[in-house]
XYZ file of C-alpha atoms in Angstrom:
676
model
C 15.605 20.900 -14.824
C 15.642 24.472 -15.253
C 17.637 25.097 -18.676
C 19.610 28.039 -16.686
C 20.055 29.065 -12.573
C 17.460 26.852 -10.049
C 14.234 26.581 -9.985
C 12.104 27.487 -6.695
C 12.397 27.546 -2.742
C 10.717 26.442 0.407
C 12.241 30.151 2.403
C 11.873 31.906 -0.301
C 7.524 31.284 0.494
C 7.484 33.377 2.808
C 7.229 37.627 2.597
C 10.148 39.438 2.801
C 11.886 36.764 0.986
C 9.626 36.257 -2.341
C 10.633 38.691 -5.118
C 12.364 36.054 -6.396
C 10.899 35.248 -10.230
C 11.586 31.583 -12.866
C 11.129 33.011 -16.137
C 9.336 30.285 -17.734
C 11.589 29.017 -22.088
C 9.180 30.805 -23.766
C 9.080 33.469 -22.214
C 12.658 33.894 -22.284
C 13.559 33.363 -25.912
C 10.483 35.868 -26.152
C 11.184 38.482 -24.971
C 14.596 38.811 -23.238
C 16.336 37.447 -26.655
C 17.346 33.704 -24.962
C 20.594 36.110 -22.598
C 21.902 33.146 -20.866
C 23.020 35.239 -17.954
C 20.295 35.983 -17.270
C 19.710 34.474 -13.977
C 20.951 37.483 -11.106
C 19.823 40.358 -13.293
C 16.512 42.330 -11.320
C 13.194 42.146 -13.642
C 10.726 44.801 -12.673
C 7.032 42.602 -11.618
C 4.078 45.593 -10.472
C 6.581 47.534 -10.821
C 8.992 46.159 -7.633
C 12.235 44.767 -8.528
C 11.933 40.923 -8.501
C 15.666 38.630 -8.983
C 15.313 36.097 -11.753
C 16.332 32.836 -9.803
C 16.598 30.017 -12.863
C 14.138 29.602 -16.653
C 11.640 26.505 -16.332
C 12.497 23.716 -19.612
C 10.698 24.382 -22.498
C 7.527 22.942 -22.406
C 7.378 22.970 -17.830
C 3.950 23.838 -16.399
C 0.167 23.144 -16.436
C -0.983 25.998 -18.560
C 0.954 26.734 -21.298
C 0.420 30.690 -21.064
C 1.631 30.589 -17.978
C 5.566 32.784 -18.243
C 7.037 33.915 -14.606
C 6.866 31.674 -11.098
C 7.015 33.841 -7.858
C 6.220 32.261 -3.759
C 2.838 32.595 -3.837
C 3.988 33.557 0.097
C 0.263 33.966 1.770
C 0.535 37.749 3.804
C -0.518 36.700 7.343
C -3.701 37.857 7.260
C -4.218 35.511 4.338
C -4.458 32.736 5.993
C -6.239 33.743 9.554
C -9.328 31.751 10.103
C -11.513 34.634 8.625
C -10.095 34.384 5.739
C -10.749 30.403 4.595
C -13.585 30.897 1.632
C -11.055 32.137 -0.693
C -11.769 28.734 -2.840
C -9.609 30.153 -5.468
C -6.231 27.428 -5.597
C -6.321 23.596 -7.225
C -3.053 22.349 -5.568
C -0.509 19.652 -7.118
C 1.311 17.112 -5.342
C 3.267 13.749 -6.006
C 2.040 10.371 -4.094
C 4.359 8.946 -2.135
C 5.388 5.685 -3.495
C 3.168 2.457 -3.413
C 0.186 4.769 -2.678
C -2.069 4.531 -5.247
C -4.840 7.149 -6.298
C -7.779 5.518 -4.346
C -6.196 5.639 -1.178
C -5.146 9.660 -0.962
C -8.527 10.427 -2.265
C -10.171 8.657 0.452
C -7.336 10.621 3.433
C -8.158 13.831 1.689
C -12.171 13.352 1.978
C -11.591 12.281 5.420
C -9.334 15.473 5.493
C -11.916 17.965 3.769
C -15.169 16.453 7.265
C -12.987 16.767 9.275
C -12.209 20.499 8.091
C -16.488 20.958 7.160
C -16.679 20.504 10.728
C -14.579 22.093 12.391
C -15.153 24.828 10.175
C -18.488 24.887 8.991
C -19.185 28.365 7.917
C -16.111 28.245 5.438
C -16.077 24.134 4.370
C -19.002 23.684 4.348
C -20.401 21.501 1.334
C -17.046 22.266 0.593
C -15.487 17.801 -1.046
C -12.368 16.830 -3.119
C -12.702 16.132 -6.433
C -9.270 14.450 -7.273
C -7.536 14.033 -10.311
C -4.695 12.332 -12.399
C -2.257 15.017 -13.558
C -2.469 13.214 -16.883
C -6.005 13.358 -17.164
C -6.441 16.437 -16.136
C -3.405 17.869 -19.051
C -6.186 15.418 -21.457
C -9.388 15.164 -20.347
C -10.859 18.351 -23.153
C -8.938 17.009 -26.151
C -9.421 12.315 -24.694
C -11.956 12.558 -27.980
C -10.206 14.418 -30.571
C -7.337 12.059 -29.331
C -8.881 9.598 -29.901
C -10.537 10.597 -32.907
C -7.509 11.546 -34.504
C -5.883 8.217 -33.936
C -8.957 6.489 -35.580
C -8.610 8.817 -38.584
C -4.848 7.433 -38.776
C -5.703 4.065 -38.726
C -8.998 4.106 -40.733
C -5.840 5.497 -43.082
C -3.238 3.457 -42.624
C -6.035 -0.111 -42.909
C -6.643 1.237 -46.725
C -3.493 2.109 -47.923
C -2.337 -1.137 -46.053
C -5.669 -2.474 -48.814
C -4.403 -1.298 -52.330
C -0.785 -2.636 -51.103
C -2.419 -6.275 -50.291
C -4.054 -5.989 -53.594
C -0.864 -3.511 -56.064
C 0.531 -7.010 -54.338
C -2.161 -9.419 -55.715
C -2.257 -7.578 -59.468
C 1.626 -8.936 -59.369
C 1.612 -12.112 -58.402
C -0.911 -12.745 -60.652
C 1.315 -11.109 -63.242
C 4.097 -13.683 -62.496
C 2.055 -16.276 -61.316
C 4.281 -17.447 -64.485
C 7.576 -17.250 -63.337
C 6.004 -18.272 -59.709
C 5.097 -21.863 -61.723
C 8.101 -22.722 -62.237
C 9.321 -21.653 -59.768
C 7.514 -23.937 -58.326
C 8.773 -26.432 -60.709
C 12.027 -26.241 -60.468
C 11.473 -27.731 -56.522
C 10.892 -24.085 -54.927
C 8.460 -25.031 -52.282
C 4.847 -23.463 -51.217
C 6.911 -21.789 -47.581
C 10.150 -20.353 -50.375
C 7.011 -18.832 -52.359
C 6.005 -17.516 -49.737
C 9.088 -16.475 -47.875
C 10.336 -15.030 -51.228
C 6.511 -12.491 -51.470
C 6.810 -10.940 -47.943
C 10.195 -11.008 -48.515
C 9.066 -7.615 -51.324
C 6.321 -6.303 -49.197
C 8.140 -5.724 -46.305
C 10.950 -4.058 -48.149
C 7.821 -2.100 -50.058
C 6.678 -1.403 -47.174
C 9.440 0.312 -45.629
C 9.759 1.632 -48.351
C 7.204 3.737 -47.493
C 7.461 3.721 -43.437
C 10.976 6.000 -44.315
C 8.567 8.215 -46.864
C 6.745 8.154 -44.178
C 9.007 9.725 -41.899
C 10.721 12.522 -43.894
C 6.905 13.621 -44.812
C 6.341 13.499 -41.377
C 9.300 15.950 -40.964
C 7.919 18.329 -42.910
C 3.908 17.991 -41.777
C 5.589 17.974 -37.922
C 6.247 21.599 -38.730
C 2.905 22.066 -40.335
C 1.347 20.851 -37.656
C 2.978 22.637 -34.585
C 2.617 26.296 -36.474
C -2.100 25.793 -36.706
C -2.399 23.857 -33.411
C -3.214 26.276 -30.649
C -1.846 26.930 -27.812
C -4.225 25.563 -25.576
C -3.254 21.588 -26.672
C -2.062 20.633 -23.280
C 1.839 19.955 -24.835
C 1.820 20.557 -27.738
C 4.990 22.066 -27.830
C 6.714 18.921 -26.459
C 5.646 16.539 -29.608
C 8.786 15.823 -32.217
C 10.467 13.082 -33.899
C 12.737 10.637 -31.338
C 14.126 7.161 -31.877
C 10.840 5.284 -30.284
C 9.070 6.647 -33.233
C 11.531 6.357 -35.695
C 12.023 1.903 -33.980
C 7.419 2.702 -34.022
C 7.681 3.338 -38.041
C 9.534 0.274 -38.192
C 7.279 -2.137 -36.715
C 4.140 -1.116 -37.747
C 5.729 -0.669 -41.532
C 7.636 -4.615 -41.200
C 4.228 -5.561 -39.288
C 1.877 -3.868 -42.292
C 4.176 -5.884 -44.493
C 3.125 -9.205 -42.567
C 0.174 -8.875 -42.206
C -0.926 -7.110 -45.949
C 1.596 -8.974 -47.761
C 0.587 -12.126 -47.016
C -2.403 -13.361 -48.306
C -1.438 -12.506 -51.191
C 1.671 -14.690 -51.036
C 0.087 -17.374 -49.444
C -2.484 -17.189 -52.570
C 0.275 -17.224 -55.878
C 2.382 -20.706 -54.160
C -0.438 -22.372 -53.549
C -1.002 -22.017 -57.565
C -1.942 -25.004 -59.211
C 1.664 -25.213 -61.515
C 0.158 -27.395 -64.172
C -2.506 -24.906 -64.908
C -0.491 -22.153 -64.740
C 2.341 -23.334 -67.314
C -0.030 -24.247 -69.670
C -2.613 -20.737 -69.755
C 1.291 -19.534 -70.531
C 1.753 -15.517 -69.456
C -1.246 -14.468 -71.774
C -4.984 -14.567 -71.689
C -4.638 -15.890 -67.353
C -7.834 -15.155 -65.739
C -7.164 -15.500 -62.086
C -8.907 -18.208 -59.506
C -12.367 -17.134 -57.588
C -9.926 -16.996 -53.747
C -7.813 -14.564 -56.103
C -11.383 -12.963 -56.858
C -12.792 -12.061 -53.737
C -10.064 -11.308 -51.780
C -9.674 -8.052 -54.230
C -13.537 -7.912 -54.127
C -12.944 -7.758 -50.093
C -10.085 -4.942 -50.762
C -12.119 -2.640 -52.285
C -15.448 -3.216 -50.103
C -12.835 -2.619 -47.602
C -11.624 0.521 -49.000
C -14.908 1.795 -49.097
C -16.053 1.294 -45.708
C -13.583 2.729 -43.933
C -13.332 5.828 -46.258
C -16.856 6.413 -45.678
C -15.860 5.630 -41.672
C -13.606 8.667 -41.959
C -15.426 11.084 -44.455
C -18.430 10.591 -42.453
C -16.182 11.911 -39.150
C -15.547 14.860 -41.243
C -18.688 15.730 -42.247
C -20.035 15.606 -38.272
C -17.294 17.751 -37.725
C -17.545 20.537 -40.838
C -21.415 20.588 -39.547
C -20.587 21.173 -35.774
C -18.354 23.477 -36.170
C -20.370 25.614 -38.193
C -22.668 25.817 -35.829
C -20.595 27.084 -33.592
C -19.789 29.742 -36.066
C -22.827 30.454 -35.824
C -23.606 31.576 -31.749
C -24.053 34.443 -30.729
C -21.832 35.453 -28.551
C -23.450 37.867 -26.757
C -21.049 41.084 -27.267
C -20.618 41.765 -31.226
C -16.501 41.426 -31.097
C -16.282 42.658 -35.811
C -13.615 45.860 -34.769
C -12.803 45.540 -30.831
C -9.380 45.315 -29.361
C -8.788 44.295 -25.513
C -6.309 45.827 -24.471
C -4.906 43.796 -20.737
C -3.316 45.559 -17.809
C -2.528 44.712 -14.343
C -2.552 47.500 -11.895
C 0.817 47.053 -9.618
C -0.531 46.723 -5.405
C 2.072 49.028 -4.470
C 1.029 51.955 -6.808
C -2.580 51.855 -6.607
C -2.966 50.283 -3.632
C -7.009 52.580 -2.734
C -9.810 52.355 -5.122
C -9.717 56.384 -5.606
C -6.048 55.602 -7.592
C -7.535 52.335 -9.298
C -10.855 54.484 -10.468
C -8.801 57.364 -11.186
C -6.018 55.517 -13.170
C -9.580 53.547 -15.310
C -10.369 57.337 -15.961
C -7.287 59.090 -16.258
C -6.631 55.901 -19.268
C -10.552 56.326 -20.611
C -10.367 59.833 -21.321
C -7.626 59.058 -23.248
C -8.524 56.621 -25.422
C -11.770 58.539 -25.920
C -9.421 61.544 -28.376
C -7.467 58.431 -29.991
C -9.375 59.186 -33.702
C -11.639 56.226 -35.432
C -12.867 54.580 -31.861
C -16.124 55.299 -30.825
C -16.399 53.971 -27.010
C -14.315 52.991 -24.169
C -14.782 50.130 -21.654
C -13.538 49.618 -18.914
C -13.871 45.793 -16.710
C -12.126 43.905 -14.734
C -13.082 40.177 -15.709
C -13.501 39.982 -19.047
C -15.728 37.212 -21.244
C -13.580 33.914 -22.726
C -10.359 35.844 -21.298
C -10.494 35.951 -17.187
C -13.625 34.333 -14.971
C -14.713 36.072 -11.407
C -17.157 33.840 -9.302
C -19.624 35.515 -6.433
C -22.930 34.175 -4.581
C -25.234 36.452 -3.939
C -28.386 36.695 -1.936
C -31.657 38.669 -2.628
C -33.433 40.909 -0.317
C -36.814 39.305 1.351
C -35.536 35.701 0.081
C -35.378 33.163 2.611
C -31.116 33.014 4.702
C -29.414 31.238 3.258
C -26.873 29.176 4.035
C -22.935 30.749 3.598
C -22.714 27.785 1.413
C -25.512 27.054 -0.221
C -25.023 30.379 -1.777
C -26.480 30.216 -5.966
C -23.601 32.170 -7.294
C -23.041 34.964 -10.069
C -20.113 35.291 -12.659
C -19.355 39.211 -12.173
C -18.026 42.148 -13.659
C -17.000 45.935 -12.283
C -18.035 47.694 -15.542
C -17.413 51.491 -16.783
C -20.463 53.002 -18.130
C -19.677 52.447 -22.111
C -18.837 49.689 -21.368
C -21.992 47.946 -23.020
C -21.325 50.594 -25.942
C -17.809 48.898 -26.589
C -18.939 45.557 -26.116
C -22.430 45.597 -27.966
C -23.901 44.203 -25.583
C -27.521 44.953 -25.913
C -29.994 46.331 -22.565
C -33.109 44.249 -22.448
C -35.213 47.024 -19.551
C -34.205 49.203 -18.252
C -31.085 51.747 -17.984
C -27.039 51.279 -18.118
C -24.394 52.852 -16.190
C -23.208 56.183 -16.071
C -21.069 57.741 -14.392
C -22.787 59.192 -12.265
C -23.081 56.109 -11.010
C -19.643 57.133 -8.439
C -18.257 55.877 -5.762
C -20.587 58.703 -3.762
C -24.120 56.941 -5.469
C -26.651 54.094 -4.260
C -24.942 51.272 -5.167
C -26.371 49.705 -7.958
C -25.669 46.927 -9.605
C -27.146 44.698 -13.472
C -28.254 41.419 -14.504
C -28.219 39.569 -17.501
C -31.976 37.510 -18.814
C -30.351 34.319 -17.739
C -30.361 36.105 -13.199
C -33.438 37.256 -14.193
C -35.684 34.433 -16.074
C -33.292 31.641 -13.051
C -34.086 34.034 -9.344
C -36.884 36.046 -11.130
C -39.418 34.106 -12.645
C -42.893 35.608 -11.525
C -41.442 38.968 -10.915
C -39.932 42.099 -12.217
C -36.096 42.272 -10.884
C -36.076 45.856 -12.220
C -36.449 47.382 -9.239
C -35.349 44.180 -6.660
C -31.903 44.021 -4.557
C -29.055 41.644 -3.869
C -26.016 41.771 -2.123
C -23.084 40.369 -4.102
C -20.551 39.022 -1.564
C -16.639 40.575 -2.445
C -17.224 42.925 1.243
C -19.315 44.548 3.774
C -23.271 43.832 3.346
C -23.375 46.256 1.294
C -27.507 45.416 -1.285
C -27.302 46.791 -5.069
C -30.324 48.000 -6.619
C -30.827 46.016 -10.430
C -31.009 49.178 -13.041
C -31.283 47.579 -15.874
C -31.230 43.853 -17.154
C -29.144 43.627 -20.702
C -28.213 40.247 -22.743
C -25.954 37.079 -21.604
C -22.624 35.999 -23.005
C -21.071 33.888 -22.939
C -18.404 33.548 -20.645
C -16.342 30.056 -20.438
C -17.154 29.983 -24.760
C -20.005 29.613 -27.182
C -20.232 25.690 -26.930
C -20.098 26.287 -22.921
C -24.297 27.393 -21.461
C -24.675 30.657 -19.835
C -25.565 31.600 -16.711
C -26.678 33.567 -13.809
C -24.130 37.503 -14.144
C -24.068 40.869 -12.795
C -22.627 44.186 -13.248
C -21.860 46.719 -10.869
C -19.797 50.318 -12.013
C -16.190 50.526 -11.420
C -16.543 53.586 -10.027
C -18.047 51.855 -6.850
C -16.235 48.510 -6.791
C -13.025 49.056 -8.621
C -10.021 46.643 -9.192
C -6.475 46.546 -9.962
C -7.012 44.239 -13.200
C -8.050 46.675 -15.840
C -9.216 45.222 -18.476
C -9.362 47.461 -21.847
C -12.245 46.626 -24.942
C -11.902 49.944 -27.681
C -14.877 49.997 -30.927
C -12.913 51.489 -33.579
C -14.614 52.417 -36.780
C -13.238 50.516 -39.020
C -10.453 48.238 -37.969
C -8.811 48.577 -35.025
C -5.095 47.882 -37.002
C -4.196 51.038 -36.975
C -5.324 51.628 -33.766
C -2.580 49.307 -32.048
C 0.107 51.662 -32.870
C -1.572 54.257 -30.111
C -2.571 51.941 -27.196
C 1.143 52.102 -25.584
C 1.148 55.924 -26.202
C -2.264 56.566 -24.204
C -1.325 54.765 -21.636
C 2.143 55.604 -20.715
C 1.213 59.169 -20.426
C -0.815 58.714 -18.359
C 1.738 55.683 -16.775
C 4.907 56.208 -17.681
C 6.039 53.096 -15.581
C 2.661 50.704 -16.369
C 3.253 48.007 -17.745
C 0.690 46.501 -21.205
C 0.781 43.183 -21.000
C -2.262 41.332 -24.195
C -3.054 43.340 -26.658
C -5.327 41.200 -28.981
C -9.063 41.728 -31.337
C -11.702 40.014 -29.739
C -11.821 38.486 -33.717
C -9.463 36.549 -32.214
C -10.461 35.800 -29.187
C -13.400 34.497 -30.023
C -11.906 32.712 -32.553
C -9.479 31.032 -30.311
C -13.234 29.491 -28.592
C -13.707 26.802 -31.079
C -9.427 26.460 -32.043
C -9.618 23.312 -30.900
C -12.679 22.153 -32.764
C -11.356 24.007 -35.945
C -7.330 21.869 -36.069
C -9.976 18.362 -34.918
C -11.843 19.750 -38.077
C -8.567 20.613 -40.205
C -7.049 17.036 -39.262
C -10.272 14.898 -39.532
C -10.738 16.677 -43.193
C -7.408 15.965 -44.080
C -7.190 13.021 -43.063
C -10.365 11.732 -44.920
C -9.143 13.877 -47.925
C -6.540 10.891 -48.251
C -8.477 8.039 -47.844
C -11.071 9.491 -50.570
C -8.337 9.392 -53.558
C -6.484 6.927 -51.568
C -9.317 4.540 -51.772
C -11.072 5.728 -55.520
C -7.040 5.232 -57.104
C -7.510 1.111 -55.902
C -11.097 1.088 -57.466
C -9.337 1.867 -60.098
C -6.780 0.277 -60.099
C -8.595 -2.879 -59.207
C -11.413 -1.820 -62.332
C -8.572 -1.351 -64.543
C -6.822 -5.060 -63.562
C -10.073 -6.754 -64.612
C -10.210 -5.314 -67.674
C -6.865 -6.191 -68.978
C -7.538 -9.766 -66.931
C -11.396 -9.961 -69.215
C -10.377 -8.295 -72.794
C -10.269 -11.241 -74.388
C -14.380 -11.667 -72.990
C -15.631 -8.049 -74.008
C -13.549 -9.938 -77.904
C -16.089 -11.448 -78.020
C -18.767 -10.541 -75.967
C -18.361 -8.261 -78.502
C -17.597 -9.717 -81.739
C -21.150 -11.899 -80.498
C -23.161 -8.999 -81.278
C -22.595 -6.507 -77.650
C -22.327 -2.917 -77.713
C -20.060 -0.947 -76.038
C -22.574 0.473 -74.450
C -23.169 -3.597 -73.106
C -19.460 -3.676 -71.846
C -20.029 -0.291 -69.680
C -22.943 -1.186 -68.423
C -21.436 -5.079 -66.917
C -17.993 -2.971 -66.240
C -19.742 -0.372 -63.645
C -22.167 -3.086 -62.197
C -19.523 -4.816 -61.198
C -17.762 -1.951 -59.385
C -21.234 -0.932 -58.362
C -22.155 -3.815 -56.566
C -18.370 -3.876 -55.222
C -19.373 0.009 -53.892
C -22.671 -0.935 -52.958
C -22.323 -3.215 -50.431
C -18.312 -0.969 -49.334
C -21.116 2.314 -48.675
C -24.015 -0.828 -46.380
C -21.056 -1.808 -44.502
C -19.334 1.981 -44.153
C -22.595 3.431 -43.367
C -23.666 0.337 -39.893
C -19.866 1.486 -38.712
C -19.973 4.898 -39.207
C -23.766 5.448 -37.042
C -21.244 3.234 -34.116
C -18.500 5.625 -35.043
C -20.004 8.969 -34.803
C -21.671 7.755 -32.042
C -18.334 8.256 -29.993
C -17.894 11.548 -30.946
C -20.563 12.679 -29.570
C -18.871 14.813 -26.798
C -17.156 16.486 -29.939
C -20.386 17.880 -31.558
C -21.976 20.816 -30.833
C -25.915 20.538 -32.029
C -25.101 18.329 -33.927
C -26.537 14.813 -34.132
C -24.392 11.691 -34.705
C -26.691 10.815 -36.534
C -27.503 13.877 -38.980
C -29.161 12.084 -41.858
C -28.182 15.570 -44.130
C -24.046 15.028 -42.997
C -24.604 11.120 -44.139
C -26.410 11.142 -46.944
C -24.201 13.924 -48.771
C -21.278 12.266 -47.744
C -22.638 8.825 -49.388
C -23.536 10.296 -52.074
C -19.977 12.510 -52.740
C -18.017 8.628 -51.726
C -20.916 6.438 -54.527
C -20.000 9.616 -57.375
C -16.805 9.001 -56.798
C -16.239 5.809 -56.094
C -18.404 5.114 -59.804
C -16.211 8.491 -61.016
C -13.317 5.991 -60.158
C -14.542 2.788 -61.844
C -16.321 4.831 -66.296
C -12.119 5.192 -66.986
C -11.797 1.389 -66.789
C -15.640 1.343 -67.915
C -14.600 3.308 -70.660
C -11.231 1.693 -72.080
C -13.046 -1.731 -71.955
C -15.288 -0.688 -75.089
C -12.593 -0.134 -77.041
C -11.510 -3.181 -76.659
C -10.929 -4.526 -80.558
C -12.726 -7.584 -80.972
C -10.208 -8.888 -83.748
C -7.364 -7.854 -81.797
C -8.987 -9.256 -77.795
C -9.311 -12.887 -80.233
C -5.972 -12.567 -82.198
C -4.042 -12.660 -78.623
C -5.923 -14.667 -77.209
């Protein structure tokens, strides 16, 4: 439901009735200050008035960058049979009650087959691809979400293992109290319930503290999260989250408190009362459980650290990728010329030339270029023919990423010329049609011949052959982690567009130029809206924003796990030292040196750590395999990363063991024996 007004009506999807607009919540707040009286007012879009009929709810839409919705309102010539080849629309629909996705897909496949038979020129080779809205929204981030969920689970298990060790130590310290209660008639069930109640209360307090921390952390999470993450703005703490946290806290207290409580309740009463309050040692079952919990902590800490290490290495590989252009000191300015005002090719070319002239004269500007389609921002794909090759069915034409650019575009972007020449001002509308192609297109379609001098026909208008005059370097169109496909260029003066992407390269930081951009545009046309103004470095960084965010979260989780595991190991070893104080006193009284005691304690801890590392390494190999789709140019079994992480965790764990071990060497034999 809209926040204000209404959404679009079916009858508005027609020429003459389509000048209505629904605003996104973010646009309403950011640009219009959340004005409550905006409905019914008029705003200018492409130089024409549009009546605001509503404001969409926060988070509405399939793409986070959409800020306005207007009716599509096809023109009559756009629905004619000769316009059927424009396969550029996505259709969203809601299934009728009782209809499954498989049934709907089968029906759509049948319709697509019938259309291909009825209109072979436009529909042959085109099928139906259908997916649920949920799969569409999370299709790219699902592996990341599952990985982060697993990371949260690992941190929880490590924390729970620590909790169990704490409860076990507390129960051991209270063995005399528990024994007295049992001697006075308290049954085992009652003792277990008492100890479980204490563990659940402790877990609930911990859960409450976690919720308070999450409230603060959520703000930081939303501030750091890339806007491209689907429905990120909808994340919030509500009653369902609080109930889940409460249930999880209670379950944690019960599950990880039951073993310590049971072991404490089944202790031998007579033996415990004989031992008194000091000098007692814990039974074999408790010792084995304590050791097992240490192994569990090390295991899951290594799994988390291994995942973070692999993601870090993958991210470093991504950062090394050459996008094919130089983003440093370059800025993108996006404009959309109103069709009503700039409907003729001559008008579009004149505006672009006038704007280029203005921008060139700004202080500090090295080069300025225009492209109608910007790498990493937008795409424009067309089919093409090669002169002299066998005729190809229109539905089977090879495709190319297509760019209409001005002569200085390659200099402004920093795209290298491999062979031939780039465009010149003489390549205007009256000159012979020319084109440039990238290295991939040259190797793929001209493997054993020189493409320069050959002619291609790109299907963006009447059949007009373009002579290839040069080859330029590949650029990344869809992301630095995506493969490069065929790319072709034409002079903007020969095929102008209303879409203007202006690239400005400066001698230094482009920040000083930002204040002069809008006045330069307004000097050419005072009514021309200026769209996005962004440094190219920021655009490139955005392409790996999701990977950076996943790495950040996994690093935080693994760091927390490392600290918790280290504290847990320290606590267990410190407790063992206290329990064995009498033993160490006897050993030293019989001639053992401090280094012997140090070695004894470190060996005990080292065995547990080593076992945890071995199991953790095997678990990491399995977990990293599931992360394969998230890694770039990095093996899921990268030996250097796994070895480094294993050594890091082993070193931290041994340091955690050293302090209690060193404390054991300071035991005074006389005092220890007197206490014993």
